[in-house]
Short mmCIF file of C-alpha atoms in Angstrom, two decimals:
data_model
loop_
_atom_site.label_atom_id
_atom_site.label_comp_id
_atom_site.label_asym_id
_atom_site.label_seq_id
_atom_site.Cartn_x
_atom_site.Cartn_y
_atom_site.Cartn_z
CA UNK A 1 -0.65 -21.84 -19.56
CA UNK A 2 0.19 -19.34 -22.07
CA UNK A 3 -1.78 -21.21 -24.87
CA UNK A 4 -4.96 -21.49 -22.61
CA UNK A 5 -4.93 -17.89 -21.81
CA UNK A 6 -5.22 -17.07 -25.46
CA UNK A 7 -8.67 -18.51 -25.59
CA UNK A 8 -11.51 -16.44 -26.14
CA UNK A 9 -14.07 -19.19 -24.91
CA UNK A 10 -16.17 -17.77 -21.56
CA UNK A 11 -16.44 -20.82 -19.87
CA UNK A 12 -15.77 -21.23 -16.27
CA UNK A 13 -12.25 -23.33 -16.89
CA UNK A 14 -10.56 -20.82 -18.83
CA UNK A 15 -11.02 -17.77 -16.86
CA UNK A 16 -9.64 -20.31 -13.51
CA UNK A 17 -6.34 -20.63 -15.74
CA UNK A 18 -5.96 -17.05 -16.25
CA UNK A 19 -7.24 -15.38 -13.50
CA UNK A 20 -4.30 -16.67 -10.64
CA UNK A 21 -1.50 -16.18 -13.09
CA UNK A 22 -2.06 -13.08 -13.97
CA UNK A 23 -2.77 -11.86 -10.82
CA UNK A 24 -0.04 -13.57 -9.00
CA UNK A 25 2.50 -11.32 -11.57
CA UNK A 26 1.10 -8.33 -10.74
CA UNK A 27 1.05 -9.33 -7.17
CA UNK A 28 4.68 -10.81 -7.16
CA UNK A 29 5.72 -7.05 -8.97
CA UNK A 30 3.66 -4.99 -6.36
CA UNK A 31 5.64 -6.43 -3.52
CA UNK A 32 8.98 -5.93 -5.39
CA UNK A 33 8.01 -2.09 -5.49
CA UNK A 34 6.27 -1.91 -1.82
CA UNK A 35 9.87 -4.06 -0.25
CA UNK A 36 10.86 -0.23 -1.15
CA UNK A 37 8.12 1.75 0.77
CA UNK A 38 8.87 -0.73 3.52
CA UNK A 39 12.55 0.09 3.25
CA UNK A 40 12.37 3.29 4.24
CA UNK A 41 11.22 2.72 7.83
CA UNK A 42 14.03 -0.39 8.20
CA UNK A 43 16.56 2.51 7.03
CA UNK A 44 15.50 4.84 10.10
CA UNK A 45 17.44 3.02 13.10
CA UNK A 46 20.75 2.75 10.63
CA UNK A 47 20.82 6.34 10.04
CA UNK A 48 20.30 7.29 13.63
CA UNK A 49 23.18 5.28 14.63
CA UNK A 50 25.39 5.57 11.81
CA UNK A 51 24.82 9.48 11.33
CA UNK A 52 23.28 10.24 14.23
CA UNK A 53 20.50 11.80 13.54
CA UNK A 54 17.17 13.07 15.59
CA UNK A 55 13.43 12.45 15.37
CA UNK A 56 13.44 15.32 13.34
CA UNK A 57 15.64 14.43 10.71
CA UNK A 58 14.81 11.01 10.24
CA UNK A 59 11.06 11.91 10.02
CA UNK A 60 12.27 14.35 6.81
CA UNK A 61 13.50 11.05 5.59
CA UNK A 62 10.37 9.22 5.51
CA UNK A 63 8.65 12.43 4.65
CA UNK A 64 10.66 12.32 1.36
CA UNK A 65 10.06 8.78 0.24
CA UNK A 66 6.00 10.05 1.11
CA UNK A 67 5.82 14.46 -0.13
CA UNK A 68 6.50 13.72 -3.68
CA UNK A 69 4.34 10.25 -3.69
CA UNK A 70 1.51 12.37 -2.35
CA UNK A 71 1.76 14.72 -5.18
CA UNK A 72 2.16 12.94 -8.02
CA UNK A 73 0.38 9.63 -7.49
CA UNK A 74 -3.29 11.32 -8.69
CA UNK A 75 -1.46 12.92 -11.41
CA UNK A 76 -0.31 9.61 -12.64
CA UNK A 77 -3.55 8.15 -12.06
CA UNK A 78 -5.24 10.55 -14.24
CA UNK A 79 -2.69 9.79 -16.93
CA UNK A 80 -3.47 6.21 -16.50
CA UNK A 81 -7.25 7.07 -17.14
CA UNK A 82 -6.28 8.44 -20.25
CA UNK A 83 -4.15 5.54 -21.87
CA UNK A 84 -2.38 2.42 -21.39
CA UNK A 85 0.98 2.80 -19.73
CA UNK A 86 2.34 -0.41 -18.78
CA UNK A 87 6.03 0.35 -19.02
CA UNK A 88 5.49 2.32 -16.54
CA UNK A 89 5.32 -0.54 -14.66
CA UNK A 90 8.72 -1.42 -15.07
CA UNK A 91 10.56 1.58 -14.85
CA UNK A 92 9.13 2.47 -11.51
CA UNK A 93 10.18 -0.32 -9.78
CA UNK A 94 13.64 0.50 -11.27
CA UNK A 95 13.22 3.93 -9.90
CA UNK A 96 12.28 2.87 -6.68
CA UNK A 97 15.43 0.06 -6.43
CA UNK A 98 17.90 2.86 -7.64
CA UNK A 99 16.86 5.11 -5.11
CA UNK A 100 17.19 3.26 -2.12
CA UNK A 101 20.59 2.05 -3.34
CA UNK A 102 21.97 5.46 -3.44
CA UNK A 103 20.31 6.63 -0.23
CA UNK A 104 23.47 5.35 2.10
CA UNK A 105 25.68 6.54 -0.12
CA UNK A 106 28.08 10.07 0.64
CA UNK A 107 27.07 11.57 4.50
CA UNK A 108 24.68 14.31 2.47
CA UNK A 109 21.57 14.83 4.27
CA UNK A 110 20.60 16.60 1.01
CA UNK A 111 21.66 13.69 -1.49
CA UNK A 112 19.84 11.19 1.06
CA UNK A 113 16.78 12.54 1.27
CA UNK A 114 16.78 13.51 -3.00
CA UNK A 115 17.71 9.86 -3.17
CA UNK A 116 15.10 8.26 -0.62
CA UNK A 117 12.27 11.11 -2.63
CA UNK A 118 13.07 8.59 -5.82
CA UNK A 119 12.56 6.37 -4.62
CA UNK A 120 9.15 7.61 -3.09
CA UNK A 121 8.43 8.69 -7.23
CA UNK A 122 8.90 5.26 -8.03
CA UNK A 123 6.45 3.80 -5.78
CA UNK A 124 3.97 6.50 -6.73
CA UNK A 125 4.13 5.94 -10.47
CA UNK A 126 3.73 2.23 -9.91
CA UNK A 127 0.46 1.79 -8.47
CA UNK A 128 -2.42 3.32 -10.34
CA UNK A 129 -1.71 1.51 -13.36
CA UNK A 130 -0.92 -1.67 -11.93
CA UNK A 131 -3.93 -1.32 -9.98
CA UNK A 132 -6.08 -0.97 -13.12
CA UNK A 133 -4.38 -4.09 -14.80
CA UNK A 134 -5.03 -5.84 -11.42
CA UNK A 135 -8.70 -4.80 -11.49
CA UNK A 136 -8.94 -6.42 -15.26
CA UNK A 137 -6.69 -9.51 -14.66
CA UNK A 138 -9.35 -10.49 -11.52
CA UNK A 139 -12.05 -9.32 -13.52
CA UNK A 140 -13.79 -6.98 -10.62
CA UNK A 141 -12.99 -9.20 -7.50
CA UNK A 142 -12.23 -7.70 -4.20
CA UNK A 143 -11.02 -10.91 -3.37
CA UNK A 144 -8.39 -10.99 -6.09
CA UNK A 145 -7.22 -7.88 -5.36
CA UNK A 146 -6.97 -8.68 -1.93
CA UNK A 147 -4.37 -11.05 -3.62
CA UNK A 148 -2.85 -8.49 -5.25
CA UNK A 149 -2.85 -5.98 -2.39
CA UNK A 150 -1.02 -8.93 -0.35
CA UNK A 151 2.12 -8.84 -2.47
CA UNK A 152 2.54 -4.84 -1.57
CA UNK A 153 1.81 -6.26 2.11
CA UNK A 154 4.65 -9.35 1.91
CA UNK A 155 6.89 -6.75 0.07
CA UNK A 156 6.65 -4.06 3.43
CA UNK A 157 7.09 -7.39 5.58
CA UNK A 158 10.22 -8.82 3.82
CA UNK A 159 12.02 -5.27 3.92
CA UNK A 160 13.37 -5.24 7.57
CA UNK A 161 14.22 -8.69 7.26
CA UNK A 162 16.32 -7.81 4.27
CA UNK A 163 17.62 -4.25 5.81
CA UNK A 164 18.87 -5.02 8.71
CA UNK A 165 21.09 -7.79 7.72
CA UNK A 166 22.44 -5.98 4.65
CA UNK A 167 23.11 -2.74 6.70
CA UNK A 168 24.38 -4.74 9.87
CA UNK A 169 26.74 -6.48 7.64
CA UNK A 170 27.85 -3.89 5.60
CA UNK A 171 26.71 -0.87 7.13
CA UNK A 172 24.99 2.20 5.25
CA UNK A 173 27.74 1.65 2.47
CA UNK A 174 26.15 -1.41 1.34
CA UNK A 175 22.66 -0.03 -0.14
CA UNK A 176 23.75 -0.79 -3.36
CA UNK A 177 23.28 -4.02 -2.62
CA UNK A 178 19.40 -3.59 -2.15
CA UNK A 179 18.81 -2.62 -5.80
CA UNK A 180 18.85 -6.20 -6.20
CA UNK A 181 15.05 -7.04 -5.73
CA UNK A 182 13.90 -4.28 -8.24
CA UNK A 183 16.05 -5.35 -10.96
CA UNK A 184 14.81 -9.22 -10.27
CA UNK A 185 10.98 -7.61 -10.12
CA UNK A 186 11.57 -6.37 -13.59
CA UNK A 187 13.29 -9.42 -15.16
CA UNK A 188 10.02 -11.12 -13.69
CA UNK A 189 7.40 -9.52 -14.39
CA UNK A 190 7.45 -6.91 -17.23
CA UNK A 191 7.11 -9.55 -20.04
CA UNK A 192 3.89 -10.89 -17.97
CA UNK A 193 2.63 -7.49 -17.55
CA UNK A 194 3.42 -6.20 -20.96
CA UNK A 195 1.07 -9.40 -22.43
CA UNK A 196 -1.26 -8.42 -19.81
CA UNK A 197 -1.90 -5.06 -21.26
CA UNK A 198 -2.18 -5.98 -24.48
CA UNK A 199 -5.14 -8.41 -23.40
CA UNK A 200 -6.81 -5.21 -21.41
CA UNK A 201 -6.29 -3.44 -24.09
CA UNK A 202 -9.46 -4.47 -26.26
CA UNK A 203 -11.54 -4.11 -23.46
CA UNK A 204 -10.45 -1.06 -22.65
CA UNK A 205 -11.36 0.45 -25.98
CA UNK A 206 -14.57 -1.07 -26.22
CA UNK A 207 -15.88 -0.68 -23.12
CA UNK A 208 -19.40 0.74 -22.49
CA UNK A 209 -20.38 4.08 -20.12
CA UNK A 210 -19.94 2.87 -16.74
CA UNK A 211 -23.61 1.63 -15.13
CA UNK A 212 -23.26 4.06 -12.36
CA UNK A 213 -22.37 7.72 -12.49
CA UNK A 214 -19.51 8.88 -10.35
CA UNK A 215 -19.86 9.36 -6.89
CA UNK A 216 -17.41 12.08 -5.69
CA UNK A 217 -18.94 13.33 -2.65
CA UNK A 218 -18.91 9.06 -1.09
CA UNK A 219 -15.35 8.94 -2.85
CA UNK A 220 -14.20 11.90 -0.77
CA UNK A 221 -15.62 10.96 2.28
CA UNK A 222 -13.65 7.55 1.70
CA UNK A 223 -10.42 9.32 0.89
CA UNK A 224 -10.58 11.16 4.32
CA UNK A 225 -10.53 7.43 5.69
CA UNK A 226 -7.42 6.15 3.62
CA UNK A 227 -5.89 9.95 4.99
CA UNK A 228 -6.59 9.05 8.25
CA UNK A 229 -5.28 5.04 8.20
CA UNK A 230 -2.52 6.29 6.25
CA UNK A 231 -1.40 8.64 9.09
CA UNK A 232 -1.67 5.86 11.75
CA UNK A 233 0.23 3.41 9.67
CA UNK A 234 2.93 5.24 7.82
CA UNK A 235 3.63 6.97 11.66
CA UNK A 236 3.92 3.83 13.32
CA UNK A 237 6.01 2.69 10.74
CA UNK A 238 8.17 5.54 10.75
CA UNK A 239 8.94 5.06 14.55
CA UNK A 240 7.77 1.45 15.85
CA UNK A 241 11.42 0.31 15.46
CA UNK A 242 12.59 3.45 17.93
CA UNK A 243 9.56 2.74 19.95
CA UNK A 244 10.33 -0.96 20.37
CA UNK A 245 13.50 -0.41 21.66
CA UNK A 246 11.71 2.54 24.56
CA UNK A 247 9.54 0.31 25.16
CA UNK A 248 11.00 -3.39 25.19
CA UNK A 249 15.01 -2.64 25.52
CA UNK A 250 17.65 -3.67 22.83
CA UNK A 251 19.78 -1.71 19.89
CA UNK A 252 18.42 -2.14 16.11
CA UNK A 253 17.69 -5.66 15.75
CA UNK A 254 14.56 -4.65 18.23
CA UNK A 255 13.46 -2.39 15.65
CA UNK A 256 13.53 -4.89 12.93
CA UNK A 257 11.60 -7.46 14.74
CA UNK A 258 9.17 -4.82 15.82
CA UNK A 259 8.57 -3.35 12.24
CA UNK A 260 8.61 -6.77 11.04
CA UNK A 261 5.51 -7.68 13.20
CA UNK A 262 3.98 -4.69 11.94
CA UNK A 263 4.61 -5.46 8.45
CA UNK A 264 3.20 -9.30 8.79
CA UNK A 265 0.28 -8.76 11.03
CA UNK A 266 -0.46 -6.39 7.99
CA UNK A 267 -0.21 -9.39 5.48
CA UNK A 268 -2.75 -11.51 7.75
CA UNK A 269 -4.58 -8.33 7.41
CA UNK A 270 -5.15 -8.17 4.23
CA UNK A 271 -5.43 -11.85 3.40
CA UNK A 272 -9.00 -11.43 5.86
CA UNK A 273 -9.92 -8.59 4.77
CA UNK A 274 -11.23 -10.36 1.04
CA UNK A 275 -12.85 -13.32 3.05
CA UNK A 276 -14.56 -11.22 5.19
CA UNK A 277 -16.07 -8.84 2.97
CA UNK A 278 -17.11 -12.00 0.56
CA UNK A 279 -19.49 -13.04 3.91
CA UNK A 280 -20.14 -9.90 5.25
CA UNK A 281 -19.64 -7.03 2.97
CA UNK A 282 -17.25 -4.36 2.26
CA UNK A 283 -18.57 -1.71 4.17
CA UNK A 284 -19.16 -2.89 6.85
CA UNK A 285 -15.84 -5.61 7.12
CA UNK A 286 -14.24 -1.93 7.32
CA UNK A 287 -16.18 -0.54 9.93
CA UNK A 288 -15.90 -3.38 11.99
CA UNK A 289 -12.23 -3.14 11.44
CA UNK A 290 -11.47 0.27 11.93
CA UNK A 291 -14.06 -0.21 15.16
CA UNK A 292 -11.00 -2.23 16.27
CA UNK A 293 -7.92 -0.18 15.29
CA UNK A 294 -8.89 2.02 18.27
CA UNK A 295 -7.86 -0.16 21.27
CA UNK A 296 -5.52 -2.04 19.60
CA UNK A 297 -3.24 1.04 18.59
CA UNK A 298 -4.25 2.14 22.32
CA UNK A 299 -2.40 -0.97 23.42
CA UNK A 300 0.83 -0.09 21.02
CA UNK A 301 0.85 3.04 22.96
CA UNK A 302 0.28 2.29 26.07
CA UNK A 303 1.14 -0.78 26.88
CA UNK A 304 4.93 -2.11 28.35
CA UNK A 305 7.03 -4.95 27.97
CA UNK A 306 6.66 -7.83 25.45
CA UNK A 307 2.53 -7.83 24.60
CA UNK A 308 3.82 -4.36 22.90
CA UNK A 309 4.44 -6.70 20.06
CA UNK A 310 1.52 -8.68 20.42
CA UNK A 311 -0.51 -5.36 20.16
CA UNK A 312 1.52 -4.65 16.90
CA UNK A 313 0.72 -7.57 15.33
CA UNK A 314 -2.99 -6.60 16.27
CA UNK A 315 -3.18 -3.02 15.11
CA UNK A 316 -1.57 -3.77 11.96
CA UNK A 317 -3.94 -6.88 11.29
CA UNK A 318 -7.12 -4.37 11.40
CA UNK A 319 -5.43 -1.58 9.89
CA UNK A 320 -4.95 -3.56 6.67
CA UNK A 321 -8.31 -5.74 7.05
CA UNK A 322 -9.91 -2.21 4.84
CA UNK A 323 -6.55 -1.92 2.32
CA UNK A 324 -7.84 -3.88 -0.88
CA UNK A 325 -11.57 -3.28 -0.09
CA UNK A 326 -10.80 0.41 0.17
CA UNK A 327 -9.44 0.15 -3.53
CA UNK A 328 -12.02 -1.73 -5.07
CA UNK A 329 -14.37 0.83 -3.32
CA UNK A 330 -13.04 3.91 -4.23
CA UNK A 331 -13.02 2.15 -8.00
CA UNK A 332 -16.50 1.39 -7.88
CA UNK A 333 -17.68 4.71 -6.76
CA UNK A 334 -15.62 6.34 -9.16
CA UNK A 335 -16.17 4.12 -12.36
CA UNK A 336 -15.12 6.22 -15.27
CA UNK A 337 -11.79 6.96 -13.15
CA UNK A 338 -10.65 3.47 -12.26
CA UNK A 339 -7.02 5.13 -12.57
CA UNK A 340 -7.42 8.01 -10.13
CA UNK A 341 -9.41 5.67 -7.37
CA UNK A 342 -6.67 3.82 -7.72
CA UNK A 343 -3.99 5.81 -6.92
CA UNK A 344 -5.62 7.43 -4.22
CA UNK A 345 -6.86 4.88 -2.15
CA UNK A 346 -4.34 2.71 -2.95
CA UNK A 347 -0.94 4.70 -3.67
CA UNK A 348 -1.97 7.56 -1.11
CA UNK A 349 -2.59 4.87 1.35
CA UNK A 350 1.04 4.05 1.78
CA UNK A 351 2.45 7.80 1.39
CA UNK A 352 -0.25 10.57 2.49
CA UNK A 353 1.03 9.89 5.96
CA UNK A 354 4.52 10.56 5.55
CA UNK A 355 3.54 14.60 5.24
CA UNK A 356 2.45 14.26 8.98
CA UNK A 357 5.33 12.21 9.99
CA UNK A 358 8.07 15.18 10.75
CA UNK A 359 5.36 16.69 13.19
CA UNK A 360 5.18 13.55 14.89
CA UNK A 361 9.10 13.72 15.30
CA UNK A 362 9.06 16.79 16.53
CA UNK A 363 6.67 16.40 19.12
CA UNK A 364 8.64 12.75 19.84
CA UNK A 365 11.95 15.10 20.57
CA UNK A 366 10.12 17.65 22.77
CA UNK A 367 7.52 15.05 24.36
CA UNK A 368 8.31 11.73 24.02
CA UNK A 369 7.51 9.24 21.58
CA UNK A 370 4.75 7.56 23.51
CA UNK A 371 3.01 11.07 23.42
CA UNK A 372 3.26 12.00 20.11
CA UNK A 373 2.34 8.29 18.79
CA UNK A 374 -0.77 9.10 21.21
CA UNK A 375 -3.37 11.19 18.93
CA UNK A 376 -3.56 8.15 16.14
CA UNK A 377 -5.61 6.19 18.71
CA UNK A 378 -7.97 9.77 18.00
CA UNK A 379 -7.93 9.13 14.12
CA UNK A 380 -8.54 5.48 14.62
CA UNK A 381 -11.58 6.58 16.13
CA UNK A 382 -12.25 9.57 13.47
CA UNK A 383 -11.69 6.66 11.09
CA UNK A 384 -14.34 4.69 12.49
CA UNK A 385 -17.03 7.38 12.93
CA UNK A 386 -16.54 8.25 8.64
CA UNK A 387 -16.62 4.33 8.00
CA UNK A 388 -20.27 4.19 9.50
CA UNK A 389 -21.33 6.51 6.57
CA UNK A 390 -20.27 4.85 3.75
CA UNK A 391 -23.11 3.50 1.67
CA UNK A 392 -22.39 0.03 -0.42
CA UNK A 393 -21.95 0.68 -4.05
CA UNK A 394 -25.06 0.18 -5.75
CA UNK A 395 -25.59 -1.63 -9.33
CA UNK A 396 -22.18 -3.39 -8.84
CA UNK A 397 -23.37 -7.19 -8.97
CA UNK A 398 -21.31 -9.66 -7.36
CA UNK A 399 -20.19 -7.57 -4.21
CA UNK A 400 -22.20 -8.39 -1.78
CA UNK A 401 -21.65 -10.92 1.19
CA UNK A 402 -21.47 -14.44 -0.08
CA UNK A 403 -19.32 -13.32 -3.14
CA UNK A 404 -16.54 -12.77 -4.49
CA UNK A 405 -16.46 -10.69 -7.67
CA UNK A 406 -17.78 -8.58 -10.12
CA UNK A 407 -18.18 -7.33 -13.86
CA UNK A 408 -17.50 -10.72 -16.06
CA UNK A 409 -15.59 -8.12 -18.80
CA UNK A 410 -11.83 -7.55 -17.88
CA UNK A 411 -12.06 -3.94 -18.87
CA UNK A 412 -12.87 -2.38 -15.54
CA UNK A 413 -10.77 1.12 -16.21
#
């Protein structure tokens, strides 16, 4: 496989040969660094028993593995605009695995929530450049990235499933043992990814002005959307395992089947949401999706007994239906900024939210949690209504329904 990627012929077999492996590494590393964003909601329940902490407190938790994410994932996008990074690649997921390892460590609220806030600054330094690589390695394809968006997806999924066990087994002392997945990432991956870049790399340098001129007033307009899903998801996250067990009885291991359906209805999610924009179109595969968010989150809230998980399942499925055509939107409307798309609607996608998240604990404490998971069924709907503005990129060939990708060149950033 190696040897055939090192052709330079164009035809249709070579580009088949290289196209799913290198995309399946960056997709396989994605969900090693995402199992930590994931982490962080499957850690909630174990600290509120263990150290007995409120809504409050645990919702500074999440909002440290999201405050510093927020921040710095732009920044690190615009680096990535600049030049090719791709040990940075590496050494976030590191970050991100030593973090969470340390995070049950001592009784410190402080030291927790500086060690949970690394490993937020991993995750953030990890996706825009990724991202870019991914965008080159599927050469343009909303469908590959799909791919690629469904390893961050399987990643959140696997991380309750891994949690709970660990921490029921060993019980907050035994985060150490959940560095484990970042260091195998890394042995994976960075020797693909580091080959990868070099690749990129020449058509990186000679790439061409971008057809289309930036479009920051669309891109903004989309941001407020990924602001707004961000918010719904990163707050149900944050308290669907305490929820669960309001709503359906039982101690933790509620939780961790409830955040687990959230995390796998997201990975069906996301899987759809490249077929259905190949046969009906980006823009409006998100409306329609986003159309949808609004009862099912309505029926998270709302509704007793055990359909609350099959409501879960649902909300999360259209929730992540927009996540990789929201990336490969953002890049196209921002074409000379691949980088910075990237790590907004992709990085501030999974960590924007957490800034809202302590409000939402607060009002949990005073109000209930049922009332203060209530106004995301608003920004479903606030979601929605910005959706049905966005225009479809114009001049980018191969994205509309019926296809699947776009730009032949790999150098897309």
């Amino acid at each position: 496989m190696t040897t055939t990627a090192r052709t330079t012929s164009p035809t249709g077999p070579t580009k088949s040969t290289r196209k799913p492996s290198a995309v399946a590494v960056l997709a396989l590393g994605h969900a090693t660094v995402d199992f930590y964003q994931g982490a962080v909601p499957a850690l909630v329940p174990f600290l509120v028993a263990g150290r007995g902490y409120g809504y409050t407190a645990v919702s500074g938790i999440v909002l440290a593995a999201t405050l510093l994410s927020s921040v710095v994932q732009p920044l690190f996008g615009a680096l990535t605009d600049r030049r090719t990074m791709p040990w940075l690649i590496p050494l976030s997921s590191l970050c991100a695995g030593v973090g969470l390892a340390l995070a049950g460590l001592g009784h410190s609220y402080a030291l927790t929530w500086l060690a949970v806030a690394l490993a937020g600054t991993g995750v953030a330094a990890y996706h825009p450049e990724s991202a870019r690589l991914a965008r080159a390695a599927g050469r343009g394809s909303h469908v590959a990235m799909g791919w690629y968006s469904l390893g961050g997806t399987l990643g959140f999924a696997l991380a309750p499933l891994v949690v709970g066990p660990v921490l029921t087994a060993g019980g907050l002392g035994a985060t150490p043992w959940l560095v484990v997945p970042a260091v195998a990432g890394v042995l994976c991956t960075a020797p693909a990814v580091l080959v990868l870049a070099r690749r990129a790399a020449p058509g990186r340098a000679g790439a061409t002005s971008p057809a289309a001129p930036d479009d920051w007033p669309v891109f903004l307009r989309l941001s407020a959307i990924v602001v707004c899903r961000s918010v719904v998801f990163v707050g149900l996250s944050a308290f669907i395992g305490l929820y669960a067990q309001e709503r359906v009885g039982g101690g933790p291991a509620t939780g961790s089947a409830a955040l687990f359906t959230l995390f796998a209805g997201g990975a069906a999610g996301t899987v759809a949401g490249g077929r259905l924009a190949a046969r009906r179109g980006r823009v409006r595969t998100v409306r329609t999706a986003y159309a949808a968010s609004v009862p099912a989150v309505a029926g998270v809230v709302l509704v007793p007994g055990p359909a609350f998980f099959v409501f879960v399942a649902l909300a999360a499925a259209v929730l992540y239906v927009p996540f990789s055509l929201q990336v490969t939107l953002g890049q196209d409307f921002l074409p000379s900024r691949v980088g910075t798309a990237s790590g907004v609607t992709l990085g501030l996608a999974v960590s924007v939210g957490g800034v809202t998240a302590p409000g939402i604990g607060a009002l949990g404490e005073t109000a209930g949690l049922g009332a203060a998971l209530a106004p995301l069924i608003a920004l479903c709907a606030l979601a929605w209504w910005l959706a049905r503005t966005l225009p479809e990129p114009k001049g980018m060939p191969g994205y509309g329904p019926g296809t699947g990708s776009a730009h032949g060149t790999p150098s897309g950033g």
